[in-house]
Amino acid sequence: MSFTLQLGQQAPDFSLPATDGLTYSLADFADSDTLVVFFTCNHCPYVVGSDEVTRATAERFASRGVRFVGINSNSNSVATKPLDAFEHMETRMRTNKFPWVYVRDDSQAVAKAYGALRTPHFYVLDRDRKLIYTGRGVDYPRDTTLITVNNLEDALHEHLSGRPITVPLTNPIGCNIKWDGQDEHWMPIEACDLVL
């Protein structure tokens, strides 16, 4: 069994607290025909480097019924990344006013259920909440001046146009998820990059 959620599989549900004071599950996005779940954090240079591209994509597709939810699953222990603590998430959202819900996966159970590998790691879900795209947002998330392809936008364009997604699977590019009790570079043994 693969570590990462496979194309066509049903997205695992969650119930996670958000920086806006509410708790969210998949049902809270029932009014959206397409949902983008992405694993993110506060500090990763690949996340920070591509935040504005992700913002532009979220804003561009909002009128077409696409919602975004960012999940921070990183351990915030002293040994890993204390900057990923919830209070820093709240500050980040107040400062940047990103157009997505930002939730905290403190137990890391949701990251394990989705098989999140890196930050950022995107999962596009259809109306039935089945996986139709997973992987990177863009090919150069750390330096967006070098971008040659925006896989996330391409996938959303094709899906919303009723066409099959040409490239439904890519390798996420970024820092690995910071797992509790482990060195910051550790990954589960069963987790490997997606094979294309």
PDB file of C-alpha atoms in Angstrom:
ATOM      1  CA  MET A   1       0.000   0.000   0.000  1.00  0.00           C
ATOM      2  CA  SER A   2       1.388   3.368  -1.005  1.00  0.00           C
ATOM      3  CA  PHE A   3       2.155   5.953   1.651  1.00  0.00           C
ATOM      4  CA  THR A   4       0.594   8.788  -0.359  1.00  0.00           C
ATOM      5  CA  LEU A   5      -3.109   8.955  -1.234  1.00  0.00           C
ATOM      6  CA  GLN A   6      -3.618   7.553  -4.717  1.00  0.00           C
ATOM      7  CA  LEU A   7      -5.479   9.087  -7.644  1.00  0.00           C
ATOM      8  CA  GLY A   8      -9.172   8.194  -7.507  1.00  0.00           C
ATOM      9  CA  GLN A   9      -9.119   7.466  -3.786  1.00  0.00           C
ATOM     10  CA  GLN A  10     -11.536   9.105  -1.379  1.00  0.00           C
ATOM     11  CA  ALA A  11      -9.999  11.910   0.640  1.00  0.00           C
ATOM     12  CA  PRO A  12      -9.737  11.153   4.358  1.00  0.00           C
ATOM     13  CA  ASP A  13     -11.916  13.359   6.523  1.00  0.00           C
ATOM     14  CA  PHE A  14     -10.529  15.527   9.295  1.00  0.00           C
ATOM     15  CA  SER A  15     -11.681  17.754  12.137  1.00  0.00           C
ATOM     16  CA  LEU A  16      -9.062  20.409  12.776  1.00  0.00           C
ATOM     17  CA  PRO A  17      -8.915  23.802  14.499  1.00  0.00           C
ATOM     18  CA  ALA A  18      -8.310  26.846  12.319  1.00  0.00           C
ATOM     19  CA  THR A  19      -6.725  30.220  12.887  1.00  0.00           C
ATOM     20  CA  ASP A  20     -10.172  31.847  12.560  1.00  0.00           C
ATOM     21  CA  GLY A  21     -11.349  30.123  15.745  1.00  0.00           C
ATOM     22  CA  LEU A  22     -13.503  27.511  14.007  1.00  0.00           C
ATOM     23  CA  THR A  23     -13.027  23.770  13.511  1.00  0.00           C
ATOM     24  CA  TYR A  24     -13.253  22.402   9.977  1.00  0.00           C
ATOM     25  CA  SER A  25     -13.988  19.060   8.339  1.00  0.00           C
ATOM     26  CA  LEU A  26     -14.557  18.174   4.692  1.00  0.00           C
ATOM     27  CA  ALA A  27     -18.291  18.736   5.197  1.00  0.00           C
ATOM     28  CA  ASP A  28     -17.647  22.420   5.841  1.00  0.00           C
ATOM     29  CA  PHE A  29     -16.590  22.781   2.213  1.00  0.00           C
ATOM     30  CA  ALA A  30     -19.643  20.991   0.799  1.00  0.00           C
ATOM     31  CA  ASP A  31     -20.628  24.072  -1.198  1.00  0.00           C
ATOM     32  CA  SER A  32     -17.421  23.804  -3.236  1.00  0.00           C
ATOM     33  CA  ASP A  33     -17.299  21.605  -6.314  1.00  0.00           C
ATOM     34  CA  THR A  34     -13.508  21.452  -6.087  1.00  0.00           C
ATOM     35  CA  LEU A  35     -11.390  21.502  -2.954  1.00  0.00           C
ATOM     36  CA  VAL A  36      -7.651  21.988  -2.782  1.00  0.00           C
ATOM     37  CA  VAL A  37      -6.124  20.548   0.387  1.00  0.00           C
ATOM     38  CA  PHE A  38      -2.474  21.454   0.773  1.00  0.00           C
ATOM     39  CA  PHE A  39       0.090  20.733   3.444  1.00  0.00           C
ATOM     40  CA  THR A  40       1.977  23.862   4.337  1.00  0.00           C
ATOM     41  CA  CYS A  41       3.707  25.576   7.250  1.00  0.00           C
ATOM     42  CA  ASN A  42       5.055  28.891   8.491  1.00  0.00           C
ATOM     43  CA  HIS A  43       8.760  28.733   7.771  1.00  0.00           C
ATOM     44  CA  CYS A  44       9.642  26.553   4.758  1.00  0.00           C
ATOM     45  CA  PRO A  45      11.370  28.615   2.026  1.00  0.00           C
ATOM     46  CA  TYR A  46       9.470  26.668  -0.634  1.00  0.00           C
ATOM     47  CA  VAL A  47       6.170  27.623   1.012  1.00  0.00           C
ATOM     48  CA  VAL A  48       7.147  31.230   1.685  1.00  0.00           C
ATOM     49  CA  GLY A  49       8.647  31.542  -1.784  1.00  0.00           C
ATOM     50  CA  SER A  50       5.450  30.434  -3.527  1.00  0.00           C
ATOM     51  CA  ASP A  51       2.780  31.831  -1.180  1.00  0.00           C
ATOM     52  CA  GLU A  52       1.860  34.651  -3.539  1.00  0.00           C
ATOM     53  CA  VAL A  53       1.538  32.270  -6.490  1.00  0.00           C
ATOM     54  CA  THR A  54      -0.727  30.045  -4.389  1.00  0.00           C
ATOM     55  CA  ARG A  55      -2.712  33.129  -3.345  1.00  0.00           C
ATOM     56  CA  ALA A  56      -3.162  34.162  -6.985  1.00  0.00           C
ATOM     57  CA  THR A  57      -4.370  30.674  -7.903  1.00  0.00           C
ATOM     58  CA  ALA A  58      -6.841  30.562  -5.006  1.00  0.00           C
ATOM     59  CA  GLU A  59      -8.206  33.987  -5.929  1.00  0.00           C
ATOM     60  CA  ARG A  60      -8.348  33.181  -9.639  1.00  0.00           C
ATOM     61  CA  PHE A  61     -10.465  30.069  -9.132  1.00  0.00           C
ATOM     62  CA  ALA A  62     -12.641  31.200  -6.210  1.00  0.00           C
ATOM     63  CA  SER A  63     -15.420  32.388  -8.518  1.00  0.00           C
ATOM     64  CA  ARG A  64     -15.489  28.915 -10.087  1.00  0.00           C
ATOM     65  CA  GLY A  65     -16.289  27.182  -6.829  1.00  0.00           C
ATOM     66  CA  VAL A  66     -12.774  26.192  -5.777  1.00  0.00           C
ATOM     67  CA  ARG A  67     -11.841  26.450  -2.096  1.00  0.00           C
ATOM     68  CA  PHE A  68      -8.425  26.012  -0.486  1.00  0.00           C
ATOM     69  CA  VAL A  69      -7.563  24.647   2.950  1.00  0.00           C
ATOM     70  CA  GLY A  70      -3.980  24.707   4.207  1.00  0.00           C
ATOM     71  CA  ILE A  71      -2.965  22.134   6.804  1.00  0.00           C
ATOM     72  CA  ASN A  72       0.056  22.610   9.048  1.00  0.00           C
ATOM     73  CA  SER A  73       1.095  19.167  10.305  1.00  0.00           C
ATOM     74  CA  ASN A  74       4.669  20.000  11.231  1.00  0.00           C
ATOM     75  CA  SER A  75       5.882  19.184  14.700  1.00  0.00           C
ATOM     76  CA  ASN A  76       6.458  22.385  16.620  1.00  0.00           C
ATOM     77  CA  SER A  77       8.823  20.899  19.173  1.00  0.00           C
ATOM     78  CA  VAL A  78      12.120  22.552  19.994  1.00  0.00           C
ATOM     79  CA  ALA A  79      13.873  19.736  18.114  1.00  0.00           C
ATOM     80  CA  THR A  80      12.014  20.476  14.902  1.00  0.00           C
ATOM     81  CA  LYS A  81      10.226  23.760  14.131  1.00  0.00           C
ATOM     82  CA  PRO A  82       8.783  25.762  17.056  1.00  0.00           C
ATOM     83  CA  LEU A  83       7.766  28.444  14.537  1.00  0.00           C
ATOM     84  CA  ASP A  84       5.008  26.096  13.380  1.00  0.00           C
ATOM     85  CA  ALA A  85       3.106  26.481  16.657  1.00  0.00           C
ATOM     86  CA  PHE A  86      -0.525  27.562  16.382  1.00  0.00           C
ATOM     87  CA  GLU A  87       0.064  31.102  17.647  1.00  0.00           C
ATOM     88  CA  HIS A  88       2.541  31.682  14.820  1.00  0.00           C
ATOM     89  CA  MET A  89      -0.043  30.359  12.345  1.00  0.00           C
ATOM     90  CA  GLU A  90      -2.515  32.941  13.669  1.00  0.00           C
ATOM     91  CA  THR A  91       0.062  35.718  13.284  1.00  0.00           C
ATOM     92  CA  ARG A  92       0.874  34.581   9.758  1.00  0.00           C
ATOM     93  CA  MET A  93      -2.766  34.707   8.696  1.00  0.00           C
ATOM     94  CA  ARG A  94      -3.366  38.097  10.327  1.00  0.00           C
ATOM     95  CA  THR A  95      -0.305  39.506   8.599  1.00  0.00           C
ATOM     96  CA  ASN A  96      -0.795  37.974   5.159  1.00  0.00           C
ATOM     97  CA  LYS A  97      -4.594  37.593   4.959  1.00  0.00           C
ATOM     98  CA  PHE A  98      -4.322  34.515   2.765  1.00  0.00           C
ATOM     99  CA  PRO A  99      -7.558  33.470   0.999  1.00  0.00           C
ATOM    100  CA  TRP A 100      -7.700  30.017   2.536  1.00  0.00           C
ATOM    101  CA  VAL A 101      -8.599  28.313   5.771  1.00  0.00           C
ATOM    102  CA  TYR A 102      -5.467  27.454   7.779  1.00  0.00           C
ATOM    103  CA  VAL A 103      -5.814  24.495  10.163  1.00  0.00           C
ATOM    104  CA  ARG A 104      -3.513  22.731  12.627  1.00  0.00           C
ATOM    105  CA  ASP A 105      -2.967  18.941  12.521  1.00  0.00           C
ATOM    106  CA  ASP A 106      -1.294  18.670  15.908  1.00  0.00           C
ATOM    107  CA  SER A 107      -1.446  14.858  16.092  1.00  0.00           C
ATOM    108  CA  GLN A 108      -0.104  14.542  12.513  1.00  0.00           C
ATOM    109  CA  ALA A 109      -2.827  11.942  11.874  1.00  0.00           C
ATOM    110  CA  VAL A 110      -4.152  13.845   8.849  1.00  0.00           C
ATOM    111  CA  ALA A 111      -0.685  14.120   7.303  1.00  0.00           C
ATOM    112  CA  LYS A 112      -0.327  10.361   7.703  1.00  0.00           C
ATOM    113  CA  ALA A 113      -3.806   9.697   6.281  1.00  0.00           C
ATOM    114  CA  TYR A 114      -3.048  11.755   3.164  1.00  0.00           C
ATOM    115  CA  GLY A 115       0.562  10.638   2.985  1.00  0.00           C
ATOM    116  CA  ALA A 116       1.856  14.179   2.907  1.00  0.00           C
ATOM    117  CA  LEU A 117       5.520  14.238   1.951  1.00  0.00           C
ATOM    118  CA  ARG A 118       6.572  17.860   1.776  1.00  0.00           C
ATOM    119  CA  THR A 119       5.555  21.463   2.252  1.00  0.00           C
ATOM    120  CA  PRO A 120       3.900  22.442   0.075  1.00  0.00           C
ATOM    121  CA  HIS A 121       2.109  19.276  -1.100  1.00  0.00           C
ATOM    122  CA  PHE A 122      -1.174  19.796  -2.974  1.00  0.00           C
ATOM    123  CA  TYR A 123      -4.199  17.501  -3.273  1.00  0.00           C
ATOM    124  CA  VAL A 124      -7.042  18.471  -5.630  1.00  0.00           C
ATOM    125  CA  LEU A 125     -10.364  16.824  -4.805  1.00  0.00           C
ATOM    126  CA  ASP A 126     -13.415  16.652  -7.055  1.00  0.00           C
ATOM    127  CA  ARG A 127     -17.070  17.078  -6.085  1.00  0.00           C
ATOM    128  CA  ASP A 128     -17.123  13.574  -4.597  1.00  0.00           C
ATOM    129  CA  ARG A 129     -13.873  14.353  -2.750  1.00  0.00           C
ATOM    130  CA  LYS A 130     -11.869  11.889  -4.766  1.00  0.00           C
ATOM    131  CA  LEU A 131      -8.272  12.718  -5.589  1.00  0.00           C
ATOM    132  CA  ILE A 132      -7.740  14.011  -9.129  1.00  0.00           C
ATOM    133  CA  TYR A 133      -4.345  15.725  -8.811  1.00  0.00           C
ATOM    134  CA  THR A 134      -1.505  15.544  -6.320  1.00  0.00           C
ATOM    135  CA  GLY A 135       2.024  16.902  -6.118  1.00  0.00           C
ATOM    136  CA  ARG A 136       3.669  20.277  -6.597  1.00  0.00           C
ATOM    137  CA  GLY A 137       2.062  23.622  -7.251  1.00  0.00           C
ATOM    138  CA  VAL A 138       4.809  24.958  -9.499  1.00  0.00           C
ATOM    139  CA  ASP A 139       8.184  23.723 -10.698  1.00  0.00           C
ATOM    140  CA  TYR A 140      10.199  26.401  -8.849  1.00  0.00           C
ATOM    141  CA  PRO A 141       8.387  27.160  -5.592  1.00  0.00           C
ATOM    142  CA  ARG A 142      11.448  28.609  -3.876  1.00  0.00           C
ATOM    143  CA  ASP A 143      12.148  31.150  -6.640  1.00  0.00           C
ATOM    144  CA  THR A 144       8.995  31.848  -8.610  1.00  0.00           C
ATOM    145  CA  THR A 145      10.844  34.039 -11.112  1.00  0.00           C
ATOM    146  CA  LEU A 146      12.056  30.743 -12.613  1.00  0.00           C
ATOM    147  CA  ILE A 147       8.617  29.109 -12.986  1.00  0.00           C
ATOM    148  CA  THR A 148       8.007  27.416 -16.325  1.00  0.00           C
ATOM    149  CA  VAL A 149       4.887  25.443 -15.352  1.00  0.00           C
ATOM    150  CA  ASN A 150       2.096  25.819 -12.807  1.00  0.00           C
ATOM    151  CA  ASN A 151       0.841  22.251 -12.467  1.00  0.00           C
ATOM    152  CA  LEU A 152      -1.835  23.185  -9.945  1.00  0.00           C
ATOM    153  CA  GLU A 153      -3.385  25.819 -12.196  1.00  0.00           C
ATOM    154  CA  ASP A 154      -3.155  23.539 -15.209  1.00  0.00           C
ATOM    155  CA  ALA A 155      -4.958  20.773 -13.313  1.00  0.00           C
ATOM    156  CA  LEU A 156      -7.692  23.123 -12.134  1.00  0.00           C
ATOM    157  CA  HIS A 157      -8.184  24.620 -15.616  1.00  0.00           C
ATOM    158  CA  GLU A 158      -8.534  21.189 -17.201  1.00  0.00           C
ATOM    159  CA  HIS A 159     -10.807  19.800 -14.498  1.00  0.00           C
ATOM    160  CA  LEU A 160     -13.125  22.802 -14.531  1.00  0.00           C
ATOM    161  CA  SER A 161     -13.259  22.654 -18.335  1.00  0.00           C
ATOM    162  CA  GLY A 162     -14.454  19.054 -18.125  1.00  0.00           C
ATOM    163  CA  ARG A 163     -11.249  17.669 -19.590  1.00  0.00           C
ATOM    164  CA  PRO A 164      -9.038  14.906 -18.173  1.00  0.00           C
ATOM    165  CA  ILE A 165      -6.069  16.228 -16.256  1.00  0.00           C
ATOM    166  CA  THR A 166      -3.043  15.796 -18.511  1.00  0.00           C
ATOM    167  CA  VAL A 167      -0.504  15.540 -15.680  1.00  0.00           C
ATOM    168  CA  PRO A 168      -2.381  14.336 -12.572  1.00  0.00           C
ATOM    169  CA  LEU A 169       0.686  13.276 -10.596  1.00  0.00           C
ATOM    170  CA  THR A 170       3.902  15.171  -9.892  1.00  0.00           C
ATOM    171  CA  ASN A 171       6.553  15.071  -7.193  1.00  0.00           C
ATOM    172  CA  PRO A 172       5.991  17.698  -4.509  1.00  0.00           C
ATOM    173  CA  ILE A 173       8.925  20.071  -4.147  1.00  0.00           C
ATOM    174  CA  GLY A 174       9.756  21.458  -0.726  1.00  0.00           C
ATOM    175  CA  CYS A 175      10.861  20.690   2.807  1.00  0.00           C
ATOM    176  CA  ASN A 176       9.822  17.354   4.241  1.00  0.00           C
ATOM    177  CA  ILE A 177       7.072  17.207   6.868  1.00  0.00           C
ATOM    178  CA  LYS A 178       8.619  17.613  10.337  1.00  0.00           C
ATOM    179  CA  TRP A 179       7.607  14.493  12.261  1.00  0.00           C
ATOM    180  CA  ASP A 180       7.237  14.624  16.016  1.00  0.00           C
ATOM    181  CA  GLY A 181      10.060  13.047  17.974  1.00  0.00           C
ATOM    182  CA  GLN A 182      12.307  12.765  14.926  1.00  0.00           C
ATOM    183  CA  ASP A 183      15.176  14.698  13.425  1.00  0.00           C
ATOM    184  CA  GLU A 184      13.871  17.455  11.148  1.00  0.00           C
ATOM    185  CA  HIS A 185      15.091  15.606   8.030  1.00  0.00           C
ATOM    186  CA  TRP A 186      13.519  12.242   8.957  1.00  0.00           C
ATOM    187  CA  MET A 187      10.770  10.695   6.848  1.00  0.00           C
ATOM    188  CA  PRO A 188       8.773   7.498   7.459  1.00  0.00           C
ATOM    189  CA  ILE A 189      10.532   4.539   5.874  1.00  0.00           C
ATOM    190  CA  GLU A 190       7.479   3.755   3.737  1.00  0.00           C
ATOM    191  CA  ALA A 191       7.381   7.297   2.380  1.00  0.00           C
ATOM    192  CA  CYS A 192       9.183   7.885  -0.871  1.00  0.00           C
ATOM    193  CA  ASP A 193       8.790  10.421  -3.614  1.00  0.00           C
ATOM    194  CA  LEU A 194       6.051   9.719  -6.104  1.00  0.00           C
ATOM    195  CA  VAL A 195       7.129   7.607  -9.059  1.00  0.00           C
ATOM    196  CA  LEU A 196       6.148   9.222 -12.352  1.00  0.00           C
TER     197      LEU A 196
END
